Tab-separated table of C-alpha atoms and ligand atoms in Angstrom:
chain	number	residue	atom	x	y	z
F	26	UNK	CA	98.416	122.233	84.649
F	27	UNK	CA	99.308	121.789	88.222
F	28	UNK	CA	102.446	122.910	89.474
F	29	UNK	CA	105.643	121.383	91.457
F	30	UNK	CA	107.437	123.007	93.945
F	31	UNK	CA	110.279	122.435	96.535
F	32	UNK	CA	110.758	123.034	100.038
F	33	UNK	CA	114.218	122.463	101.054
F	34	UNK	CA	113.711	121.789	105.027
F	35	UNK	CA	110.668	121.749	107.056
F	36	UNK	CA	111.744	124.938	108.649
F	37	UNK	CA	110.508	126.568	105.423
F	38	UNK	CA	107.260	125.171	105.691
F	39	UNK	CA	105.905	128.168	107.131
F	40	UNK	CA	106.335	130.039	104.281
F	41	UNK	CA	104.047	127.738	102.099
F	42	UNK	CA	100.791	127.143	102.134
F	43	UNK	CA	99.467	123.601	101.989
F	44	UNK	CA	95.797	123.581	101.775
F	45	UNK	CA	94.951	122.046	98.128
F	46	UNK	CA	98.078	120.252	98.047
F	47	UNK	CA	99.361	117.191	97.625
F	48	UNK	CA	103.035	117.183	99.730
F	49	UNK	CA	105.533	114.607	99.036
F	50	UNK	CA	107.528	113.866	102.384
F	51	UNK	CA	111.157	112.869	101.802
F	52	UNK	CA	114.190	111.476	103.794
F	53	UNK	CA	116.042	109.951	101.277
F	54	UNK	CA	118.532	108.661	104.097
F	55	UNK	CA	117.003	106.956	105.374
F	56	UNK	CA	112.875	106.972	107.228
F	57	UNK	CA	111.437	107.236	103.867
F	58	UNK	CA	113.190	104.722	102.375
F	59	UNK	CA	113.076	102.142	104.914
F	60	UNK	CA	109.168	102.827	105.148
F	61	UNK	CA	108.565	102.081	101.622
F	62	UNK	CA	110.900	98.955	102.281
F	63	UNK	CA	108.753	97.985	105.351
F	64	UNK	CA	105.727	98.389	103.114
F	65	UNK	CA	107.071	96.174	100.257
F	66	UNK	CA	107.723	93.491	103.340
F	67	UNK	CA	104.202	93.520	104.142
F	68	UNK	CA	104.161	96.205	107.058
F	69	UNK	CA	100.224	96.658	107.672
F	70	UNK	CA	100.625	100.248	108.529
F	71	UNK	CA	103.135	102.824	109.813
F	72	UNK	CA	102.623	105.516	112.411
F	73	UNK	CA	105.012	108.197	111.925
F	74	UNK	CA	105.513	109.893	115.155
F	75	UNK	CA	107.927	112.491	116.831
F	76	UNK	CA	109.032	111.744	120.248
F	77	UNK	CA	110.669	108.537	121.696
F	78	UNK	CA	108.450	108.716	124.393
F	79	UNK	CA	104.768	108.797	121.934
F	80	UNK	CA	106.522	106.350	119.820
F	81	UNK	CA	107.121	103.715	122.932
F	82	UNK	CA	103.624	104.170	124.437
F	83	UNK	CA	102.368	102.493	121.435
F	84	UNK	CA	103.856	98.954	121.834
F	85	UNK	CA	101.083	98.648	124.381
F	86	UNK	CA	98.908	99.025	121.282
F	87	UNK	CA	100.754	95.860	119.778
F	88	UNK	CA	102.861	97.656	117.634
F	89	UNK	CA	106.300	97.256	116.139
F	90	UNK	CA	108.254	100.368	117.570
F	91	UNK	CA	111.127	101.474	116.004
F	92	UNK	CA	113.298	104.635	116.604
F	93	UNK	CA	116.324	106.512	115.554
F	94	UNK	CA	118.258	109.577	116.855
F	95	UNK	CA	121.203	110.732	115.163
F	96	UNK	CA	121.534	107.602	112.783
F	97	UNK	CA	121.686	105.001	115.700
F	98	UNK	CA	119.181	102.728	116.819
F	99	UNK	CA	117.244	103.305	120.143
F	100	UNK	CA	117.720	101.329	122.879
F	101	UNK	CA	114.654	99.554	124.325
F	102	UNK	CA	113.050	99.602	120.779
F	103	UNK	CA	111.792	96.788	118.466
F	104	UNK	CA	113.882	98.266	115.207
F	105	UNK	CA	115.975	100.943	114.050
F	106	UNK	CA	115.984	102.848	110.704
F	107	UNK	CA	117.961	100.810	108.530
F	108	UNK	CA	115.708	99.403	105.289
F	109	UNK	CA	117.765	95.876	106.096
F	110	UNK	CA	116.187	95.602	109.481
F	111	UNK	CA	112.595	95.576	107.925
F	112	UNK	CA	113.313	92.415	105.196
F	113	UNK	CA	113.231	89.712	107.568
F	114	UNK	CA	109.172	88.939	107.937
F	115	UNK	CA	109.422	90.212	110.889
F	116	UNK	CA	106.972	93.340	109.856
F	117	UNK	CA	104.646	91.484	107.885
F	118	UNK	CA	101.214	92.418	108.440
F	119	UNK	CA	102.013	94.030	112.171
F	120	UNK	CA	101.652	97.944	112.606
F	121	UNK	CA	105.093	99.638	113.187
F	122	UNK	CA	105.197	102.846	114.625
F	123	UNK	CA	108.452	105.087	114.167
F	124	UNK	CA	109.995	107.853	115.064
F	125	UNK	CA	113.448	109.423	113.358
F	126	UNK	CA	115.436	112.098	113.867
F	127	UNK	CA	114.192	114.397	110.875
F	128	UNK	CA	112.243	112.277	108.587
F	129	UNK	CA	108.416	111.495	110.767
F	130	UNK	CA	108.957	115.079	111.422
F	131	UNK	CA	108.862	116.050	107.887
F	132	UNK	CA	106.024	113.991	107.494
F	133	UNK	CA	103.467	115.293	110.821
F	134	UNK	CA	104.610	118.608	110.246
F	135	UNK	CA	103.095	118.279	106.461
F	136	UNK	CA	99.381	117.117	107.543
F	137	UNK	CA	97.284	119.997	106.610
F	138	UNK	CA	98.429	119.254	103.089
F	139	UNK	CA	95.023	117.608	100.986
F	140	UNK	CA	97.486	114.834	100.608
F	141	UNK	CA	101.007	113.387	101.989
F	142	UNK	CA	102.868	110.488	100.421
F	143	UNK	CA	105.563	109.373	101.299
F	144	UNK	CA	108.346	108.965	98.994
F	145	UNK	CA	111.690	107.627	98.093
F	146	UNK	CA	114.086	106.777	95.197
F	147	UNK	CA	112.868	103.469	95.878
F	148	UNK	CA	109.375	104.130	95.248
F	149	UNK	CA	109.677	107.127	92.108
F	150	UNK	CA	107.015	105.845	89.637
F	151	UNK	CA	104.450	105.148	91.991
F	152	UNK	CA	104.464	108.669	93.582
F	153	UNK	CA	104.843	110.137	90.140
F	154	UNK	CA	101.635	108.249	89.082
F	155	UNK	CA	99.795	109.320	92.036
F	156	UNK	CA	100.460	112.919	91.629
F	157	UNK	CA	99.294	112.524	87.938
F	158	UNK	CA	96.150	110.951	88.927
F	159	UNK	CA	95.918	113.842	92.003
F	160	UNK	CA	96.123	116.836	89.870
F	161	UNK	CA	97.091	118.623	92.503
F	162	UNK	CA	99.544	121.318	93.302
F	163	UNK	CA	102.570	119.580	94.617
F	164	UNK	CA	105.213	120.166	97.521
F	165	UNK	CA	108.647	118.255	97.979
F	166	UNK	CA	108.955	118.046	101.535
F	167	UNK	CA	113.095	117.463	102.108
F	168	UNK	CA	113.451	116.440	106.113
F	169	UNK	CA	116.970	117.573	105.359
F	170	UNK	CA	118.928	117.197	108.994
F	171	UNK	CA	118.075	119.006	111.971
F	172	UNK	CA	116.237	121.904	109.372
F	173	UNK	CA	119.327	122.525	107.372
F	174	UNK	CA	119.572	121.484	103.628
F	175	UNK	CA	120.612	117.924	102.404
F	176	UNK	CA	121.740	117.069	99.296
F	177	UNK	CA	120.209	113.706	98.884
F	178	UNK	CA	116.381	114.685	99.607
F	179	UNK	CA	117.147	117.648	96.805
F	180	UNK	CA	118.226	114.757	94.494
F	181	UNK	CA	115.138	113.182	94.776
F	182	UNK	CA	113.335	116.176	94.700
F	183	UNK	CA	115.102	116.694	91.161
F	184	UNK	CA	114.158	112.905	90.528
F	185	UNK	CA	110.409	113.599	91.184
F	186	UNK	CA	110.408	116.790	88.656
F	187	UNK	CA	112.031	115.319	86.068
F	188	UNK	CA	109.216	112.422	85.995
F	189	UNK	CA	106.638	115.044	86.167
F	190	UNK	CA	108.221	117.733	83.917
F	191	UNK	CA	105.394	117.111	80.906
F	192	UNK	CA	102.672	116.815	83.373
F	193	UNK	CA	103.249	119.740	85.761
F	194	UNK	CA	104.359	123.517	85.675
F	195	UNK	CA	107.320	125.035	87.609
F	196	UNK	CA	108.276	128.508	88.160
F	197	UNK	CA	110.625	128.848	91.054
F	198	UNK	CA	114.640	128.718	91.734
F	199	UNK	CA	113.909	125.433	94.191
F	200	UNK	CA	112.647	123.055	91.518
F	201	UNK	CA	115.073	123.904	88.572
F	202	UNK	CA	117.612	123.584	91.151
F	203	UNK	CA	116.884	120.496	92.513
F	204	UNK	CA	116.344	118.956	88.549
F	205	UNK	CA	119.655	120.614	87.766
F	206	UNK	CA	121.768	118.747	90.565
F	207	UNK	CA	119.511	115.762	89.643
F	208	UNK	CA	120.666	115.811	86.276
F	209	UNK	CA	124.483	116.422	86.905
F	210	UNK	CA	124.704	113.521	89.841
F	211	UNK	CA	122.545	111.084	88.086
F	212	UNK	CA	124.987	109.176	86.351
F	213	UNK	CA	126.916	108.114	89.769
F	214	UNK	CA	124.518	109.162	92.526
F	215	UNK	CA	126.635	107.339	95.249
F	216	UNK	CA	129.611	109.217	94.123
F	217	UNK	CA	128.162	112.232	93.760
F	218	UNK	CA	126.798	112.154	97.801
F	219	UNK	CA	129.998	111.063	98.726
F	220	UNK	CA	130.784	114.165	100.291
F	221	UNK	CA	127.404	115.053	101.866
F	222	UNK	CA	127.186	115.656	105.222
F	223	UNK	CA	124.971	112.593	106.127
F	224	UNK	CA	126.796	109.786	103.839
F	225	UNK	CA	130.167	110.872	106.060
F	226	UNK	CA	127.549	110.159	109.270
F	227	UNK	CA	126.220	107.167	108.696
F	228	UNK	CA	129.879	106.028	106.444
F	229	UNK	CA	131.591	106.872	110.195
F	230	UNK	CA	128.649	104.255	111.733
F	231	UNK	CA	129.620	101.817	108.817
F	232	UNK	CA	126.641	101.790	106.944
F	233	UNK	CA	127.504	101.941	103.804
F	234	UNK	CA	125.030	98.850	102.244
F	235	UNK	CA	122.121	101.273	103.569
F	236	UNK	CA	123.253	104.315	101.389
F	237	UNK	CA	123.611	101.875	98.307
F	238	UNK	CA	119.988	100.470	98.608
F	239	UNK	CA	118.710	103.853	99.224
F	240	UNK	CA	119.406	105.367	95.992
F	241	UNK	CA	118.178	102.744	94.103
F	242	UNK	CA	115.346	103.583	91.707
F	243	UNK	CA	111.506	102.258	91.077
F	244	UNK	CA	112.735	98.902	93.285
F	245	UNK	CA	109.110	98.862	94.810
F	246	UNK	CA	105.141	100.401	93.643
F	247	UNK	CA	104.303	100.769	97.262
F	248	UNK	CA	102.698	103.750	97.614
F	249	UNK	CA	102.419	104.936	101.385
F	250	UNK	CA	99.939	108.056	102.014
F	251	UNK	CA	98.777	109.387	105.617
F	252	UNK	CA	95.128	108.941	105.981
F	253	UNK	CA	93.825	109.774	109.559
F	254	UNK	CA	96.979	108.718	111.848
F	255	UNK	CA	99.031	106.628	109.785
F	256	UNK	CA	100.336	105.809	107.118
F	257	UNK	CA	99.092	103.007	104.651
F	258	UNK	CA	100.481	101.331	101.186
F	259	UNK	CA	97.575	102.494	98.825
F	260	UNK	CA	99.300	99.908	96.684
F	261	UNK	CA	99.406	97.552	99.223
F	262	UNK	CA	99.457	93.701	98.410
F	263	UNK	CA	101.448	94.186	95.402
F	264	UNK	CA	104.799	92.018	94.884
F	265	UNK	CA	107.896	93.021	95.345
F	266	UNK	CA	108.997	94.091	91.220
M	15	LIG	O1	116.825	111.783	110.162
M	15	LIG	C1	116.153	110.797	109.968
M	15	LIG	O2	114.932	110.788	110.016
M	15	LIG	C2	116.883	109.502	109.698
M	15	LIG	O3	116.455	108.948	108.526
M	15	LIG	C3	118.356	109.659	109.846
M	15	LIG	S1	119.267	108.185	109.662
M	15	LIG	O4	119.429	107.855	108.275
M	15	LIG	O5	118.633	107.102	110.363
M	15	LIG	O6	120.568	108.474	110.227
């Protein structure tokens, strides 16, 4: 059986190595969640990148840019990072490329994995069923903020190991904890983050309707993976469920 493991910030990623893996690449709040949701509104494909400056020079290229830094929208860019900002048709069938404060770094700094998906709460199933189809060894990649520990990205983590538990083998502290808190904030998810350090940020910038969609589950089967550059919806062309 393959096996499923946790990293709890991409300053750990050193210590792992991800040759032969498949890596899941999470920022619960938000990039992950609003690039499934900019999938499942017909985004054509997303390139994840980490400076302002990379992320800008590819307008010229026709894309969508969109960029956040410490929860707030860029100035001078097409869109933010909030999932709402991506439901308008604006994104349908048009490249976007992004860049976020912790969550396209979680995601470029996870390449030499065999595989990297991206996932969310939004998107559960449909990175549970790739990883069974994969049998691969698997990494949670939590973006966690600035490459400290979050408590959302660990929920999902838990989320992800609790779909898999028949299918894959565990034997470290990172995924039993992450299934643990899983399974003790489940019932109330929002009240259970109420306290974490990132709900209070982006509660203070009055976000509140973003946190709620967030940690909704299985909303969409888009199924973004990196293949060269970017990211594309494996799944692509399905409907919204
Ligand atoms: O850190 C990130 O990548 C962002 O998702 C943070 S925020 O939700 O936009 O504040």
């Amino acid at each position: 059986m393959p096996s499923i493991d946790v990293c709890f910030s991409p300053e750990l990623l050193h210590l792992y190595d991800l040759k032969g893996k498949a890596v899941v690449a999470v920022d619960i709040l938000r990039a992950t969640s609003t690039m499934v949701t900019a999938f499942a509104h017909g985004a054509a494909d997303i390139f994840p990148v980490m400076q302002l400056e990379e992320c800008r020079a590819y307008a010229e290229k026709g894309c969508l840019t969109a960029a956040e830094r410490d929860g707030v929208k860029a100035e001078g860019f097409d869109l933010g990072n909030s999932p709402f900002g991506y439901m308008s048709g604006k994104v349908k069938d048009r490249s976007v490329a992004i860049t976020t404060t912790n969550g396209t770094r979680a995601i470029r700094m996870s390449e030499a994995a065999d595989e990297v998906v991206v996932g969310s709460f939004l998107n559960l199933q449909a990175v549970a069923d790739h990883l069974e189809s994969l049998q691969l060894d698997v990494l949670v990649v939590c973006a966690g903020w600035k490459g400290k520990f979050n408590l959302e990205d660990t929920l999902y983590a838990g989320a992800l190991v609790e779909r898999l538990q028949d299918t894959f083998t565990s034997e470290n502290d990172a995924t039993l904890a992450s299934l643990y808190l899983y399974q003790a904030a489940r019932h109330d998810l929002t009240a259970f983050l109420r306290q974490s350090s990132h709900v209070r940020r982006l509660e203070n910038l009055e976000i509140n309707k973003d946190i709620e969609f967030c940690l909704q589950h299985d909303t969409f089967k888009v199924l973004p993976v990196w293949r060269q550059d970017r990211l594309i919806d494996l799944n692509a062309k399905r409907e919204l469920v």
